[in-house]
Coordinates of C-alpha atoms in Angstrom, one line a residue:
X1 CA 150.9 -50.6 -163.2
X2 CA 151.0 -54.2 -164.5
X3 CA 154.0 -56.4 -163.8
X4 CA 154.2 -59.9 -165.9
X5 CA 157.3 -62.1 -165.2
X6 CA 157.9 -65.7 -167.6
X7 CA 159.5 -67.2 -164.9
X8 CA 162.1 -70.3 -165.6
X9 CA 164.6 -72.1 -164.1
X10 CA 167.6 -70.3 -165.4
X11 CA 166.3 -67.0 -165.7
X12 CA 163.4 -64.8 -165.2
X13 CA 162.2 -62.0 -167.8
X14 CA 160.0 -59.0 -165.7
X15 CA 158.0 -56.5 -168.0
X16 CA 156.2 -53.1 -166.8
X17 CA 153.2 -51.9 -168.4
X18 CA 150.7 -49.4 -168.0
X19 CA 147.1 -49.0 -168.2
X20 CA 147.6 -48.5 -171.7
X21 CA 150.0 -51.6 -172.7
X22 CA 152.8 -49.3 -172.8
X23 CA 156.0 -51.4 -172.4
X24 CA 157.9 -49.1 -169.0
X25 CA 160.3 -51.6 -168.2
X26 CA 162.3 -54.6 -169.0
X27 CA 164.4 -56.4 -166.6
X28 CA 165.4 -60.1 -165.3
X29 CA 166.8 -62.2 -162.5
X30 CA 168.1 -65.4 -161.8
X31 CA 166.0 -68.1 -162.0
X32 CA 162.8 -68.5 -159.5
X33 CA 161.5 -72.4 -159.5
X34 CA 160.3 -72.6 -155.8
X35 CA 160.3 -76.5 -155.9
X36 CA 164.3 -76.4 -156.3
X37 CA 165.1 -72.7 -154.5
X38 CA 164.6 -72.0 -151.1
X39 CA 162.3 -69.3 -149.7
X40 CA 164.6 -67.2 -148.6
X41 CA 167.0 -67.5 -151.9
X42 CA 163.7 -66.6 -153.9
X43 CA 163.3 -63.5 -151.5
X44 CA 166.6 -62.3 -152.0
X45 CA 166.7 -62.9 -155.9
X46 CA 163.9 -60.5 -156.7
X47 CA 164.7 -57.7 -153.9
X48 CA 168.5 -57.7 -155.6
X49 CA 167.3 -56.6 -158.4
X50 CA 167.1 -52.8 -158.5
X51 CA 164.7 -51.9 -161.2
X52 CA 162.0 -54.2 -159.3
X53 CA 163.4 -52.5 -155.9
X54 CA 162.1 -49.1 -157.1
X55 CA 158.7 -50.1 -158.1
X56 CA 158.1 -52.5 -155.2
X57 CA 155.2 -50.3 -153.9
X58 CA 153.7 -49.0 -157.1
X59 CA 152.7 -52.3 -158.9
X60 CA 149.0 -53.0 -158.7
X61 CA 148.8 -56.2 -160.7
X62 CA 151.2 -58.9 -161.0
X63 CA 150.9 -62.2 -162.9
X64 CA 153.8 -64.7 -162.3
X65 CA 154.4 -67.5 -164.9
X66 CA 156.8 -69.8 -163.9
X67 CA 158.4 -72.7 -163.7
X68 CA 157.4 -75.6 -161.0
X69 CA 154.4 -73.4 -160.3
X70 CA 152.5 -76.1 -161.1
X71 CA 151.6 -77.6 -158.0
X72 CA 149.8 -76.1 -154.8
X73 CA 153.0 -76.3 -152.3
X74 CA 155.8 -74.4 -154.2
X75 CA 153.0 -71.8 -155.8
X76 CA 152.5 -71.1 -152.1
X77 CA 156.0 -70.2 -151.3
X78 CA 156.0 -68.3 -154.4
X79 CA 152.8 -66.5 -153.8
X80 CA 153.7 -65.2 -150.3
X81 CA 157.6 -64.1 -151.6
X82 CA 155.4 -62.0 -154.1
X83 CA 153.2 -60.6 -151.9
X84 CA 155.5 -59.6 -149.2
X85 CA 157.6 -57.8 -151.7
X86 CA 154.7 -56.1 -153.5
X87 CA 152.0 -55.4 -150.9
X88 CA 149.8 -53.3 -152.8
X89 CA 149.5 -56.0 -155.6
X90 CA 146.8 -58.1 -156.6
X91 CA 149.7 -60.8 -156.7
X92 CA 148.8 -64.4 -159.0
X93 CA 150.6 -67.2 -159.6
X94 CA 150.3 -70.1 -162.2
X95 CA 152.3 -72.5 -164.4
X96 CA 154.4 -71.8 -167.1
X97 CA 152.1 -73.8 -169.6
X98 CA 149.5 -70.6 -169.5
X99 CA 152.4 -68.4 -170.4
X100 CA 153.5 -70.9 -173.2
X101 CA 149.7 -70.8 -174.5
X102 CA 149.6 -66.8 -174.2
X103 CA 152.6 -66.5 -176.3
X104 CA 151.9 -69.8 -179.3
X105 CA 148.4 -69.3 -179.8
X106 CA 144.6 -68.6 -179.7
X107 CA 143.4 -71.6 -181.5
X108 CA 143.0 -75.1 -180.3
X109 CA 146.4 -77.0 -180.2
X110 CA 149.0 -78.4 -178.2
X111 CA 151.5 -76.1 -176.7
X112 CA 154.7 -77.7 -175.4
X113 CA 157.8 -76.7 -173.8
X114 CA 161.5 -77.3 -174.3
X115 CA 163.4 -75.0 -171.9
X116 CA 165.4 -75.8 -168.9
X117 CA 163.0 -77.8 -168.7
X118 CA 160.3 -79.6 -170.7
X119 CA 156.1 -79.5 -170.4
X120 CA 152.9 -79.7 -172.7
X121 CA 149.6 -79.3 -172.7
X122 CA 146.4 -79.3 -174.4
X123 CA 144.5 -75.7 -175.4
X124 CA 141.1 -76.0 -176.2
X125 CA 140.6 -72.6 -177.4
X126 CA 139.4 -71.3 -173.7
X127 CA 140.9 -73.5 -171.4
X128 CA 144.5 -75.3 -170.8
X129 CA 144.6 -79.2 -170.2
X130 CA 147.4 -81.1 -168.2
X131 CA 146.7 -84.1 -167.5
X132 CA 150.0 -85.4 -167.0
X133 CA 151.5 -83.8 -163.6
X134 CA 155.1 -82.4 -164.1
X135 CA 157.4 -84.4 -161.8
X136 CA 160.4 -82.4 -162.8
X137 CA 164.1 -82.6 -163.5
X138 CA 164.9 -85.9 -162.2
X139 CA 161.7 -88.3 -163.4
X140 CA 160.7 -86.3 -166.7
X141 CA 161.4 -83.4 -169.0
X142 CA 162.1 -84.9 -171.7
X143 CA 164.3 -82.9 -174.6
X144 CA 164.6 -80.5 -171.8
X145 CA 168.5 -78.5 -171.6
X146 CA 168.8 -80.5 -168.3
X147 CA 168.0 -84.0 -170.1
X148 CA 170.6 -82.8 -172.8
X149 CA 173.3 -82.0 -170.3
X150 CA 172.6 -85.1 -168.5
X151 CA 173.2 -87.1 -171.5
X152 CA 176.3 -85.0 -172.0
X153 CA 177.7 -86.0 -169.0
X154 CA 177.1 -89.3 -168.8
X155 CA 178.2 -90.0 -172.4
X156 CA 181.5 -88.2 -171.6
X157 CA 182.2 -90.1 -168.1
X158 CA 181.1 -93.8 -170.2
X159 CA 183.6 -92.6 -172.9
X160 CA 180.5 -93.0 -175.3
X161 CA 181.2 -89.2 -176.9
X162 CA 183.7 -89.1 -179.5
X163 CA 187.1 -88.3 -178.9
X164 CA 187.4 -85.2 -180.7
X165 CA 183.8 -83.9 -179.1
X166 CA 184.7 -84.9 -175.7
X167 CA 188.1 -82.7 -176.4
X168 CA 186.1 -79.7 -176.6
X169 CA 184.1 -80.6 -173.7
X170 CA 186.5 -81.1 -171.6
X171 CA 188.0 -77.5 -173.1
X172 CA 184.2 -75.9 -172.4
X173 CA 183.7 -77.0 -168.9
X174 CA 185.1 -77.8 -165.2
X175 CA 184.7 -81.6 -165.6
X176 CA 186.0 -83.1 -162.0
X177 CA 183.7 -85.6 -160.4
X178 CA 183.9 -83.8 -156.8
X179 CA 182.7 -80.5 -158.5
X180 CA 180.0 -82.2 -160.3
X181 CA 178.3 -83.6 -157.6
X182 CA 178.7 -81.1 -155.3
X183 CA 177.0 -78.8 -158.2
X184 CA 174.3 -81.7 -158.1
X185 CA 173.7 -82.3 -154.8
X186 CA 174.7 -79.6 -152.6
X187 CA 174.2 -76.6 -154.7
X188 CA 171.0 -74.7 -155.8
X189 CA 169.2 -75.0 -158.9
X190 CA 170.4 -78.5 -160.0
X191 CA 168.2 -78.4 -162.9
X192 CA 169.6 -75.1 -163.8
X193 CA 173.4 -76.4 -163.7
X194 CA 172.8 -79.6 -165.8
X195 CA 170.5 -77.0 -168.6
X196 CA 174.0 -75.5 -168.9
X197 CA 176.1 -78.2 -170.3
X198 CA 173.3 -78.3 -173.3
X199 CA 174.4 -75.0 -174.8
X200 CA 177.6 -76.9 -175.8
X201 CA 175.8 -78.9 -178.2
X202 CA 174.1 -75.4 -180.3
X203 CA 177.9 -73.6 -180.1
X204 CA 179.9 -76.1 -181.5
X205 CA 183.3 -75.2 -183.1
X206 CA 183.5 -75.0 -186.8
X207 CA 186.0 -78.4 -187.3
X208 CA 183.0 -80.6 -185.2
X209 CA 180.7 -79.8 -187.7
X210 CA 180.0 -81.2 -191.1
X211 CA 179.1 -79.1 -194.4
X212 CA 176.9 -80.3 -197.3
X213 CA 178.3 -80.3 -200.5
X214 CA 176.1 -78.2 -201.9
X215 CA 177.2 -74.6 -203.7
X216 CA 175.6 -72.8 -200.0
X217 CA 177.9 -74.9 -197.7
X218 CA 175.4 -74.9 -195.0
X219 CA 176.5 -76.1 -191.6
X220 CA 175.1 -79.4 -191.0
X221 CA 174.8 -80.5 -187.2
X222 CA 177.7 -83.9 -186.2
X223 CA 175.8 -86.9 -186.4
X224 CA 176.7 -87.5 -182.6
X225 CA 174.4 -84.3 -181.5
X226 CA 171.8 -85.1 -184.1
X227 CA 171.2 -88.5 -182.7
X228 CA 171.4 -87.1 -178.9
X229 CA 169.1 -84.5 -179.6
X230 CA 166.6 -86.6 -182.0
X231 CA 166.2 -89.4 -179.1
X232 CA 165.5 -87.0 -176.6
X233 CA 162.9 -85.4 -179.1
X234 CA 161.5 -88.3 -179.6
X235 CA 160.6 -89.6 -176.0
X236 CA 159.2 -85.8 -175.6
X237 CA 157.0 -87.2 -178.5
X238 CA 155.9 -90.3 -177.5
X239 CA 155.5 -89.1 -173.7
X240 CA 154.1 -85.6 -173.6
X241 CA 152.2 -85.3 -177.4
X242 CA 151.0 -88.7 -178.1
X243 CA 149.4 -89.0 -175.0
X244 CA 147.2 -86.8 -176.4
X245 CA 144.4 -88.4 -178.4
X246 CA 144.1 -85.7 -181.0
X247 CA 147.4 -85.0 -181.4
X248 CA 147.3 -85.8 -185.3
X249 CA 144.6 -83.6 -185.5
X250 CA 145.9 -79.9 -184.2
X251 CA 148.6 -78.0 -184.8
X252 CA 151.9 -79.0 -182.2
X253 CA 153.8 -75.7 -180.9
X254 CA 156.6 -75.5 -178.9
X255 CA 158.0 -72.5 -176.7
X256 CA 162.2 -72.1 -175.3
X257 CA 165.2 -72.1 -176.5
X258 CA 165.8 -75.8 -176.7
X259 CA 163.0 -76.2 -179.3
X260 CA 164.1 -72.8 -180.9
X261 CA 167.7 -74.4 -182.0
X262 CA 166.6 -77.8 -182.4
X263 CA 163.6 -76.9 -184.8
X264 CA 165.1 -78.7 -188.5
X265 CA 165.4 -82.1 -185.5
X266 CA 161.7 -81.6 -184.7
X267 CA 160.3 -81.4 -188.1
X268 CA 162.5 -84.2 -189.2
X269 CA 160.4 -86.3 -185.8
X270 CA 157.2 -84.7 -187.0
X271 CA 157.1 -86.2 -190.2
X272 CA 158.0 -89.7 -189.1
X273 CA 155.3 -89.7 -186.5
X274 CA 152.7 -87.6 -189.0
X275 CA 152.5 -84.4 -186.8
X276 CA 151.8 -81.3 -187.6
X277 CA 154.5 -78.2 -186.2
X278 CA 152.9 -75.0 -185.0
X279 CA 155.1 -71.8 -183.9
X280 CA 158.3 -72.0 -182.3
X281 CA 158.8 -69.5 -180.2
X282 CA 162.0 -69.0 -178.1
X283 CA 161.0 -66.0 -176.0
X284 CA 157.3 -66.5 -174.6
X285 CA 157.8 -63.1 -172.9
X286 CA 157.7 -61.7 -176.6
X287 CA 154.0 -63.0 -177.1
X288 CA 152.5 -62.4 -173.9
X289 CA 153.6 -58.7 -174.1
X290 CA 151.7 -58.8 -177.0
X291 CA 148.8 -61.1 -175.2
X292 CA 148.3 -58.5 -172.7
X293 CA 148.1 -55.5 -174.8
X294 CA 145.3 -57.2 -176.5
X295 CA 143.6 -58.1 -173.2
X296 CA 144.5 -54.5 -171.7
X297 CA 142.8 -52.7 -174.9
X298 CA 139.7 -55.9 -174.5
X299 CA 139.4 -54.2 -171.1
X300 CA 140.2 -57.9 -170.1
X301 CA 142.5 -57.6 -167.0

């Protein structure tokens, strides 16, 4: 049998196939980033879970996709947690960006993330480029949930969020400076904590939005969220696509959530900076289901 996990910060999808691409299981666990959770945390998250429990010594192949996988020490940790748990795997381990590709495309483009966290990459049509190292929460990802709720946060405590926004905060979430530094600095999964406060902005209440006046009365989003969200879109841009030098020239896909409910503020970016937008996909677990049937019936793995 054939495990494949899309591993993030947050959360972790797990999906069971056979020799045939037949789909025998579905589960997930809490997040697995080995740069911000500790071995033994990583351990216990996975051997929790019962539906992995019972196949422990029945999977033969397992591909891991995650988050901060990216470099060699945490894909290390990773790696032995995996093979420990599954000893009669062939156990691999690689970045979340080959996932991403699996599940955008088979053509040449570049294939960028907006999760938890954020990432891209160029896809030649065979192999992935990263040229830029990911240096995570704290020095990059851009447009990421955790750049989002950071900005929440910091607007809020500045008083630079409208009054009638920073009521609902307030209304959404425990908002005490002792419990937000603790959550920052003492906790696990940082990253993960600050990605939370971003759902705020894509389940606003009715009365903070505005309506068109057209006969549909579509929701329109507040012009405080559009302009948070469009300046974090835009250094994702101008740091992780334009450093590209054909970026004008291939099609631009994005994978995660994030980029799933922000897709009207990325088109509006694309056409100021002449871009062209590929898929968005919000599950990449979806499309590499689908990426290993197709390799599994290639006689490819």
């Amino acid at each position: 049998m054939i495990l494949i996990t899309d591993g993030g910060s947050t959360k972790c999808d797990w999906v069971l196939l056979d020799k045939s691409g037949n789909v025998l299981l579905k589960t997930a666990t809490l997040g697995l980033n080995p740069t911000v959770v500790p071995k033994d945390e990583l351990l216990l998250r996975i051997a929790s879970n019962t539906d992995l429990k019972n196949v422990f010594e029945q999977i033969e192949i397992l591909n891991f996709y995650g988050a901060g996988c990216g470099t060699i020490s945490p894909r290390t940790i990773l790696l032995e947690v995996l093979q420990t748990l599954f000893p009669k795997a062939k156990v691999s381990v690689a970045e979340d960006l080959a996932a991403a590709v699996y599940a955008a495309t088979t053509k040449p483009g570049i294939v960028c993330i907006l999760g938890t966290g954020s990432n891209s990459c160029y896809f030649d049509g065979t192999e992935i480029h990263a040229p830029i190292a990911s240096l995570g929460y704290i020095l990059m990802d851009e447009a990421s949930g955790n750049y989002f709720g950071k900005r929440l946060i910091r607007d809020y405590f500045y008083r630079h969020m409208p009054d009638e926004i920073a009521l609902e905060f307030e209304k959404c979430f425990n908002l005490n400076a002792d419990e937000i530094k603790m959550n920052l600095y003492k906790k696990l999964n940082p990253n993960a904590y600050l990605a939370s406060f971003a759902q705020f902005i894509f389940a606003q209440p009715e009365h903070l939005l505005n309506f068109d006046t057209s006969k549909t009365g579509a929701k329109k989003i507040n012009p405080y969220f559009y302009e948070l969200i469009k300046e974090g879109i835009t250094q994702f841009i101008e740091c992780r696509v334009l450093c590209f030098e054909n970026a004008r020239e291939v099609p631009i896909h994005f994978i995660g959530s994030i980029a799933h409910f922000s897709k009207d503020i990325i088109k509006d970016c694309f056409n100021e900076y002449n871009l062209e937008l590929g898929n968005i996909v919000q599950r990449p677990i979806d499309g590499l289901i689908e990426y290993y049937k197709d390799s599994i019936l290639k006689s490819q793995i």
